[in-house]
Coordinates of C-alpha atoms in Angstrom, one line a residue:
Chain R
M79 CA 0.0 0.0 0.0
I80 CA 3.1 2.3 0.3
E81 CA 3.2 1.9 -3.3
S82 CA -0.3 3.5 -4.3
S83 CA 0.3 6.8 -2.1
T84 CA 4.0 7.3 -2.8
R85 CA 6.4 6.7 -5.6
V86 CA 9.4 5.6 -3.4
L87 CA 9.3 1.9 -4.7
D88 CA 9.2 3.0 -8.7
P89 CA 13.0 2.5 -8.8
V90 CA 12.6 -1.3 -7.4
R91 CA 9.6 -1.9 -9.9
G92 CA 11.7 -0.4 -12.7
F93 CA 14.6 -2.7 -11.9
I94 CA 12.4 -5.7 -11.5
S95 CA 10.9 -5.1 -14.7
S96 CA 14.1 -4.9 -16.5
V97 CA 14.8 -8.3 -15.1
V98 CA 11.4 -9.8 -16.2
S99 CA 10.7 -8.1 -19.5
P100 CA 12.2 -11.3 -21.4
V101 CA 9.1 -13.1 -20.0
Y102 CA 6.8 -11.0 -22.1
L103 CA 9.0 -11.6 -25.0
L104 CA 8.7 -15.4 -24.7
A105 CA 4.9 -15.1 -24.4
E106 CA 4.8 -12.8 -27.4
S107 CA 7.1 -15.1 -29.6
P108 CA 4.4 -17.2 -31.1
Y109 CA 2.8 -13.9 -32.5
L110 CA 6.3 -12.4 -33.6
L111 CA 7.0 -15.9 -35.1
S112 CA 3.9 -16.4 -37.1
G113 CA 4.3 -12.7 -38.3
A114 CA 7.9 -13.3 -39.4
I115 CA 6.6 -16.7 -41.3
G116 CA 3.8 -14.7 -42.9
D117 CA 6.5 -12.3 -44.2
V118 CA 8.7 -14.8 -45.6
V119 CA 6.2 -17.1 -47.2
A120 CA 4.0 -14.2 -48.7
T121 CA 3.5 -14.8 -52.4
Q122 CA 4.8 -12.6 -55.0
D123 CA 1.0 -11.7 -56.0
Q124 CA 0.4 -10.7 -52.2
L125 CA 3.3 -8.4 -52.0
L126 CA 2.5 -6.8 -55.6
V127 CA -0.9 -5.9 -54.2
R128 CA 0.2 -4.9 -51.0
N129 CA 2.7 -2.7 -52.6
Q130 CA 0.2 -1.0 -54.8
Q131 CA -1.9 -0.5 -51.8
L132 CA 0.8 1.2 -49.9
E133 CA 1.6 3.3 -52.8
R134 CA -1.6 4.5 -53.2
Q135 CA -1.8 5.2 -49.5
I136 CA 1.7 7.4 -49.6
L137 CA 0.0 9.2 -52.5
E138 CA -3.0 10.2 -50.7
L139 CA -1.1 10.9 -47.7
S140 CA 1.5 13.2 -49.4
Q141 CA -1.5 15.0 -51.0
I142 CA -2.8 15.7 -47.6
S143 CA 0.5 16.7 -46.3
Q144 CA 0.9 19.3 -49.1
Q145 CA -2.3 20.9 -47.8
Y146 CA -1.1 20.8 -44.4
V147 CA 2.0 22.6 -45.2
A148 CA 0.0 25.5 -46.7
L149 CA -2.5 25.3 -43.5
K150 CA 0.3 25.3 -41.1
S151 CA 1.8 28.4 -42.5
E152 CA -1.4 30.3 -42.8
N153 CA -2.3 28.9 -39.2
D154 CA 1.2 30.3 -38.0
R155 CA 0.5 33.6 -39.6
L156 CA -2.7 34.1 -38.1
R157 CA -1.6 33.0 -34.6
G158 CA 1.2 35.5 -35.0
L159 CA -1.5 38.2 -35.8
L160 CA -3.1 37.1 -32.6
G161 CA 0.2 37.2 -30.7
S162 CA -0.1 33.7 -29.4
Q163 CA 2.6 31.1 -29.6
G164 CA 3.0 28.8 -32.6
R165 CA 2.6 25.2 -31.9
L166 CA 5.7 23.3 -32.2
P167 CA 5.5 19.7 -33.6
Y168 CA 6.5 17.1 -31.0
D169 CA 9.0 14.4 -30.9
V170 CA 7.7 10.9 -31.4
L171 CA 9.3 7.5 -30.7
I172 CA 7.8 4.4 -32.6
A173 CA 7.2 1.3 -30.2
E174 CA 5.6 -1.9 -30.6
L175 CA 3.5 -3.8 -28.2
V176 CA 5.2 -6.7 -26.6
G177 CA 2.7 -7.8 -24.0
I178 CA -0.8 -7.3 -22.4
I179 CA -1.4 -7.3 -18.8
P180 CA -3.4 -10.6 -18.0
D181 CA -6.2 -9.1 -16.0
T182 CA -9.8 -8.7 -17.5
N183 CA -10.5 -5.8 -15.3
T184 CA -7.5 -3.4 -16.5
F185 CA -6.5 -2.3 -19.8
Q186 CA -2.5 -2.0 -19.7
I187 CA 0.0 -3.0 -22.4
I188 CA 3.8 -3.2 -22.3
I189 CA 5.7 -1.7 -25.2
D190 CA 9.3 -2.3 -26.3
K191 CA 11.0 1.0 -25.5
G192 CA 12.1 1.9 -22.0
S193 CA 14.3 4.3 -20.1
N194 CA 17.1 3.6 -22.8
A195 CA 15.1 5.1 -25.4
G196 CA 14.3 8.3 -23.2
V197 CA 10.7 7.1 -22.2
K198 CA 9.4 8.7 -18.9
P199 CA 6.3 8.1 -16.8
G200 CA 3.3 10.3 -18.1
L201 CA 4.1 10.5 -21.8
A202 CA 1.2 10.2 -24.0
V203 CA 0.9 7.1 -26.3
L204 CA -0.9 7.4 -29.7
D205 CA -1.7 4.9 -32.4
A206 CA -2.2 5.8 -36.1
Q207 CA -5.8 6.7 -35.4
G208 CA -5.8 8.6 -32.1
L209 CA -4.7 8.7 -28.4
F210 CA -4.2 5.3 -27.0
G211 CA -3.0 5.9 -23.3
Q212 CA -0.3 7.3 -21.2
V213 CA 3.1 5.7 -20.0
I214 CA 2.7 4.7 -16.1
E215 CA 6.0 2.6 -15.5
V216 CA 9.4 2.5 -17.1
G217 CA 11.7 -0.4 -17.0
R218 CA 15.1 -0.3 -18.9
F219 CA 13.9 -1.9 -22.1
T220 CA 9.9 -2.0 -21.6
S221 CA 7.5 0.3 -20.3
R222 CA 4.0 -0.3 -19.3
V223 CA 1.0 1.8 -20.9
L224 CA -2.2 2.5 -19.1
L225 CA -5.0 2.7 -22.2
V226 CA -7.5 5.4 -22.3
N227 CA -10.5 3.0 -21.5
D228 CA -9.2 1.7 -18.3
P229 CA -11.4 2.6 -15.5
D230 CA -8.4 4.5 -13.7
H231 CA -7.6 6.7 -16.9
A232 CA -9.0 10.1 -17.7
V233 CA -8.0 12.7 -20.1
P234 CA -9.1 16.4 -20.4
V235 CA -10.6 17.0 -24.0
R236 CA -12.6 19.4 -25.9
V237 CA -14.8 19.2 -28.8
N238 CA -13.2 19.8 -32.0
R239 CA -16.1 21.6 -33.3
N240 CA -16.7 24.3 -30.8
G241 CA -14.2 23.8 -28.0
V242 CA -16.4 22.8 -25.2
R243 CA -14.3 21.1 -22.6
G244 CA -14.7 17.9 -20.7
I245 CA -13.0 14.9 -19.0
A246 CA -13.1 11.8 -21.1
G247 CA -12.8 8.8 -18.5
G248 CA -12.4 5.2 -19.2
T249 CA -15.2 2.7 -18.6
G250 CA -13.4 -0.7 -18.8
E251 CA -15.2 -1.7 -22.0
V252 CA -12.7 -1.8 -25.1
D253 CA -14.9 0.3 -27.1
A254 CA -16.4 3.1 -24.9
L255 CA -15.3 6.0 -23.0
V256 CA -17.6 8.5 -21.1
L257 CA -17.5 12.1 -20.7
E258 CA -17.7 13.0 -17.2
N259 CA -20.0 15.5 -15.6
V260 CA -21.2 17.1 -18.5
S261 CA -23.8 19.5 -18.1
V262 CA -27.3 19.0 -20.0
T263 CA -27.1 22.4 -21.7
A264 CA -23.7 21.6 -23.0
D265 CA -23.6 21.6 -27.0
I266 CA -22.2 18.2 -27.4
V267 CA -24.4 16.2 -30.1
E268 CA -23.9 12.8 -31.7
G269 CA -21.0 12.5 -34.1
D270 CA -18.8 15.3 -32.6
L271 CA -15.3 14.6 -32.5
L272 CA -13.2 15.1 -29.1
E273 CA -9.4 15.7 -29.1
T274 CA -7.2 16.3 -26.2
S275 CA -7.1 19.8 -24.9
G276 CA -3.8 19.8 -23.6
L277 CA -5.0 21.5 -20.3
G278 CA -3.0 20.1 -17.3
G279 CA -0.1 19.8 -19.6
R280 CA 0.2 15.9 -19.4
F281 CA -1.3 15.3 -23.0
P282 CA -0.2 17.3 -25.9
P283 CA -3.3 19.2 -27.7
G284 CA -4.8 18.2 -30.7
Y285 CA -5.0 14.5 -30.7
P286 CA -8.3 12.8 -31.4
V287 CA -9.6 10.7 -28.6
G288 CA -13.1 9.7 -29.6
T289 CA -16.3 10.5 -31.3
V290 CA -19.6 10.8 -29.5
V291 CA -21.9 7.9 -30.0
S292 CA -24.7 8.9 -27.8
V293 CA -26.0 11.7 -25.7
V294 CA -28.8 10.6 -23.0
V295 CA -30.1 13.5 -21.1
E296 CA -32.3 12.1 -18.3
A297 CA -34.9 14.4 -16.7
T298 CA -33.6 13.6 -13.0
S299 CA -30.1 14.2 -13.5
A300 CA -28.2 17.5 -14.0
Y301 CA -25.7 15.7 -16.0
A302 CA -26.1 14.4 -19.4
Q303 CA -24.5 10.8 -20.1
V304 CA -22.3 11.2 -23.0
L305 CA -20.5 7.7 -24.5
L306 CA -17.6 8.0 -26.8
R307 CA -16.2 5.4 -29.0
P308 CA -12.3 5.8 -28.9
T309 CA -10.8 6.4 -32.5
A310 CA -7.8 4.7 -31.4
A311 CA -7.8 0.8 -32.1
L312 CA -7.3 -0.2 -28.7
D313 CA -7.6 -4.0 -29.1
R314 CA -5.7 -4.1 -32.4
S315 CA -2.8 -1.7 -32.7
R316 CA 0.5 -3.3 -32.6
H317 CA 2.6 -0.2 -33.3
V318 CA 2.1 3.0 -31.2
L319 CA 4.0 6.3 -31.0
V320 CA 5.1 7.7 -27.7
V321 CA 4.9 11.5 -27.7
F322 CA 7.4 13.7 -25.9
G323 CA 4.6 16.3 -25.1
P324 CA 5.0 20.1 -24.4
N325 CA 6.7 19.6 -20.9
Q326 CA 9.1 17.2 -22.1
Q327 CA 10.3 18.9 -25.2
Q328 CA 13.9 19.3 -26.1
D329 CA 16.4 21.8 -24.7
P330 CA 16.0 25.6 -26.5
A331 CA 19.1 25.1 -28.5
A332 CA 17.5 22.1 -30.5
Q333 CA 14.2 23.9 -30.7
Q334 CA 15.4 26.9 -32.8
E335 CA 16.4 24.4 -35.5
Q336 CA 13.4 22.8 -35.7
T337 CA 12.7 23.1 -39.4
P338 CA 12.6 19.5 -40.2
P339 CA 9.5 17.6 -38.8
R340 CA 10.5 15.9 -35.6
E341 CA 9.2 12.6 -36.8
Q342 CA 12.3 12.4 -39.0
L343 CA 14.7 12.5 -36.5
S344 CA 16.7 9.4 -35.8
D345 CA 16.2 7.6 -32.5
Q346 CA 19.8 8.4 -31.9
Q347 CA 19.4 12.3 -32.2
Q348 CA 16.1 12.0 -29.9
Y349 CA 18.1 10.1 -27.4
Q350 CA 20.8 12.7 -27.3
S351 CA 18.4 15.6 -27.1
Q352 CA 16.6 14.0 -24.3
E353 CA 19.5 13.8 -22.0
P354 CA 20.6 17.2 -21.1
T355 CA 17.4 18.1 -19.4
P356 CA 18.3 20.7 -16.8
Chain I
M153 CA 21.2 -39.9 -4.0
N154 CA 22.0 -36.5 -5.2
P155 CA 19.9 -33.9 -3.4
G156 CA 20.7 -31.1 -6.0
N157 CA 19.3 -33.1 -9.0
G158 CA 17.2 -31.3 -11.5
G159 CA 16.8 -28.0 -10.0
W160 CA 16.6 -26.6 -13.8
V161 CA 13.3 -28.5 -14.2
I162 CA 11.6 -26.9 -11.3
G163 CA 13.0 -23.5 -12.6
L164 CA 12.0 -24.2 -16.1
S165 CA 8.4 -25.2 -15.2
L166 CA 8.0 -22.1 -13.2
L167 CA 9.2 -19.9 -16.0
A168 CA 6.7 -21.7 -18.2
A169 CA 4.0 -20.9 -15.9
L170 CA 5.1 -17.2 -15.8
V171 CA 5.1 -17.3 -19.5
L172 CA 1.6 -18.7 -19.8
G173 CA 0.6 -16.3 -17.1
V174 CA 1.3 -13.4 -19.3
F175 CA 0.3 -14.9 -22.7
H176 CA -2.5 -13.1 -24.4
L177 CA -4.9 -14.4 -26.7
P178 CA -5.0 -13.3 -30.5
E179 CA -7.2 -10.5 -31.6
W180 CA -10.0 -13.0 -32.8
A181 CA -10.5 -15.0 -29.8
P182 CA -13.7 -13.9 -27.8
A183 CA -13.1 -11.6 -25.0
W184 CA -14.8 -14.2 -22.3
L185 CA -11.8 -16.6 -22.6
G186 CA -9.8 -14.1 -20.5
W187 CA -12.2 -15.0 -17.7
L188 CA -10.9 -18.4 -17.6
R189 CA -7.3 -17.9 -17.4
P190 CA -6.0 -20.3 -14.6
N191 CA -3.7 -19.5 -12.0
W192 CA -0.7 -21.4 -13.7
L193 CA 2.0 -20.3 -10.9
L194 CA -0.2 -21.3 -8.1
L195 CA -0.8 -24.8 -9.7
V196 CA 3.0 -25.5 -10.4
L197 CA 4.2 -24.1 -7.2
F198 CA 1.8 -26.1 -5.3
F199 CA 2.9 -29.4 -7.1
W200 CA 6.5 -29.0 -6.5
A201 CA 5.9 -27.8 -2.8
I202 CA 4.2 -31.0 -1.8
E203 CA 6.3 -33.4 -4.1
L204 CA 9.5 -31.7 -3.0
P205 CA 9.2 -29.5 0.1
H206 CA 12.9 -29.3 0.8
R207 CA 13.4 -27.7 -2.6
V208 CA 11.1 -24.8 -2.2
G209 CA 12.2 -21.9 0.1
L210 CA 9.8 -19.3 1.3
I211 CA 12.3 -16.6 0.7
A212 CA 12.9 -17.8 -3.1
V213 CA 9.0 -17.9 -3.4
W214 CA 8.6 -14.4 -2.0
I215 CA 11.0 -13.1 -4.5
L216 CA 9.3 -15.0 -7.5
G217 CA 6.1 -13.2 -6.0
L218 CA 7.8 -10.0 -6.5
L219 CA 8.7 -10.8 -10.2
V220 CA 5.0 -12.0 -10.8
D221 CA 3.7 -8.5 -9.2
V222 CA 5.7 -6.4 -11.7
L223 CA 4.7 -8.9 -14.7
Y224 CA 0.9 -8.4 -13.8
A225 CA 1.0 -5.0 -12.7
E226 CA -0.2 -5.6 -9.2
P227 CA 0.8 -4.0 -6.0
L228 CA 4.4 -5.2 -4.8
G229 CA 4.3 -8.0 -2.4
L230 CA 0.8 -9.1 -3.0
N231 CA 1.9 -12.2 -5.1
G232 CA 4.8 -12.8 -2.6
F233 CA 2.3 -13.0 0.2
V234 CA 0.0 -15.4 -2.1
L235 CA 2.6 -17.8 -3.2
A236 CA 4.4 -17.9 0.2
S237 CA 1.0 -18.8 1.8
V238 CA 0.4 -21.7 -0.7
T239 CA 3.9 -22.9 0.0
Y240 CA 3.4 -22.9 3.7
V241 CA -0.2 -24.8 3.4
A242 CA 1.8 -27.3 1.3
W243 CA 4.8 -27.6 3.6
R244 CA 2.7 -27.9 6.6
F245 CA 0.4 -30.6 5.2
F246 CA 2.7 -32.3 2.5
E247 CA 2.4 -35.7 4.0
R248 CA -1.1 -35.8 4.4
L249 CA -1.9 -34.3 1.1
R250 CA 0.4 -37.0 -0.8
M251 CA -2.0 -39.3 0.7
Y252 CA -5.0 -37.6 -0.8
S253 CA -6.7 -38.5 -4.2
V254 CA -6.2 -36.2 -7.0
L255 CA -9.6 -35.1 -6.6
Q256 CA -9.2 -33.9 -3.0
Q257 CA -6.1 -32.2 -3.9
A258 CA -8.1 -30.5 -6.6
L259 CA -10.7 -29.4 -4.1
L260 CA -7.9 -27.7 -2.1
V261 CA -6.2 -26.2 -5.0
F262 CA -9.7 -24.6 -5.6
V263 CA -10.0 -23.2 -2.0
L264 CA -6.3 -21.8 -2.2
A265 CA -6.9 -20.2 -5.7
L266 CA -10.3 -18.7 -4.6
S267 CA -8.8 -17.1 -1.2
A268 CA -5.9 -15.9 -3.5
E269 CA -8.1 -14.4 -6.0
F270 CA -10.2 -12.7 -3.2
L271 CA -7.1 -11.1 -1.5
R272 CA -5.9 -9.7 -4.8
V273 CA -9.3 -8.3 -5.7
F274 CA -9.4 -6.7 -2.1
A275 CA -5.7 -5.3 -2.4
I276 CA -6.1 -3.8 -5.7
G277 CA -9.6 -2.6 -4.7
L278 CA -8.0 -0.6 -2.1
A279 CA -5.5 1.2 -4.3
S280 CA -7.6 1.7 -7.5
E281 CA -11.0 1.9 -9.2
R282 CA -10.6 -1.5 -10.9
A283 CA -13.9 -3.3 -11.3
W284 CA -14.0 -7.1 -10.4
G285 CA -16.3 -9.5 -11.9
W286 CA -17.1 -13.0 -12.2
S287 CA -13.3 -13.9 -13.0
V288 CA -12.9 -14.2 -9.1
L289 CA -14.9 -17.5 -9.4
T290 CA -14.2 -18.8 -12.8
S291 CA -10.4 -18.5 -12.9
P292 CA -10.2 -20.9 -9.7
L293 CA -12.4 -23.0 -11.0
V294 CA -10.8 -23.5 -14.2
T295 CA -7.4 -23.9 -12.0
M296 CA -9.1 -26.7 -10.0
C297 CA -10.1 -28.6 -13.1
L298 CA -6.5 -28.1 -14.6
W299 CA -4.8 -29.7 -11.4
P300 CA -5.3 -33.4 -12.3
F301 CA -3.8 -33.0 -15.7
L302 CA -0.9 -30.9 -14.6
F303 CA -0.3 -33.1 -11.7
L304 CA -0.1 -36.3 -13.9
L305 CA 2.1 -34.3 -16.4
L306 CA 4.6 -32.8 -14.0
L307 CA 4.6 -36.3 -12.1
R308 CA 5.8 -38.0 -15.2
I309 CA 8.3 -35.4 -15.9
R310 CA 9.6 -35.5 -12.1
T311 CA 10.0 -39.4 -12.3
G312 CA 11.3 -39.5 -15.7
I313 CA 14.1 -37.0 -15.2
R314 CA 14.5 -38.0 -11.5
V315 CA 14.1 -34.5 -9.8
E316 CA 14.8 -35.2 -6.3

């Protein structure tokens, strides 16, 4: 019980988790192996089809990113007019899922990057579609991530359409989040997209969290019951991104030369720039 | 008779139990299968503790429990306590337990697994909002049903390799 209220034992846990992380790898090996075999024995036709799909996807994405550059510069100009700070792109680190905590009542996963790659407790984790969770424990080579749908998890969000703020809590169901303490008069309708608001400083702002699937207003309650479907594929994604958010940004010297998108920095560079935090 | 014979078999079986414990089902498997996850480590440890009580030390079991705590993301010391209690029960009564039929042993395994499960739920509930469901009951039931098979398997391994 010392553990839940203080962080005294964190180094102990971190050390033990470095020792036991191979167990996760062993348990995961059937999946890794079947994936590897699948890669080796894929027929040429399959590879060709896959290649075509990927090329098409690259084309679409590069089209979008062209627009993104224009929109970004416009946004920066407008923000400059308003006198507010421009947004920096964040550093990300690609990690792979190597284990799942075997308890039906909690949603936590193990990823294959730890303190040796600069991961720290509290960092946000994304997958290709949206917010995935946050790092809660770091070992040398692995870290543990609490998913957004865990009952113990909550994240400050805002409605993408009009900026109404709220807090999205986990429910323990894989496909549902709940927006907590929403007043019945709040302007939230079915289909709204909720993104991280960045309030509290733990999660970087602007990443999608979930879409509203139902808004139930009961006459007897002062609060509306708003259910969300998480945008991230919480039970399927194997590759996730660890985001170094606003508080974990690199040192100022590195920030000034931030012309290349941070995603293109190699792990090596990220690791170096993470180290000299004062 | 060499008293240190085959310690690696014990270690390997415990490691296998650990790996089975964190093994997760493929994505297409139905979610309710997760409720039927047996307590592999308890089974394996119980077997070695009644067969070879002199080979299983309480301190070692406690340390093993610490590893399990981190593996399962549970409060530190919880599994150490659970596993050490199981070992103690087995130690205390191992002569009598060996005389029992496999079914009677299975019943005891059920009681042990059930109390372990309740203790877990209680300790976790103190620290977090994690809900608990029927797995408190289903998991010990599956553990009980597996005992006869695991017992025979490990007994065969033990006599085959002469673990003393």
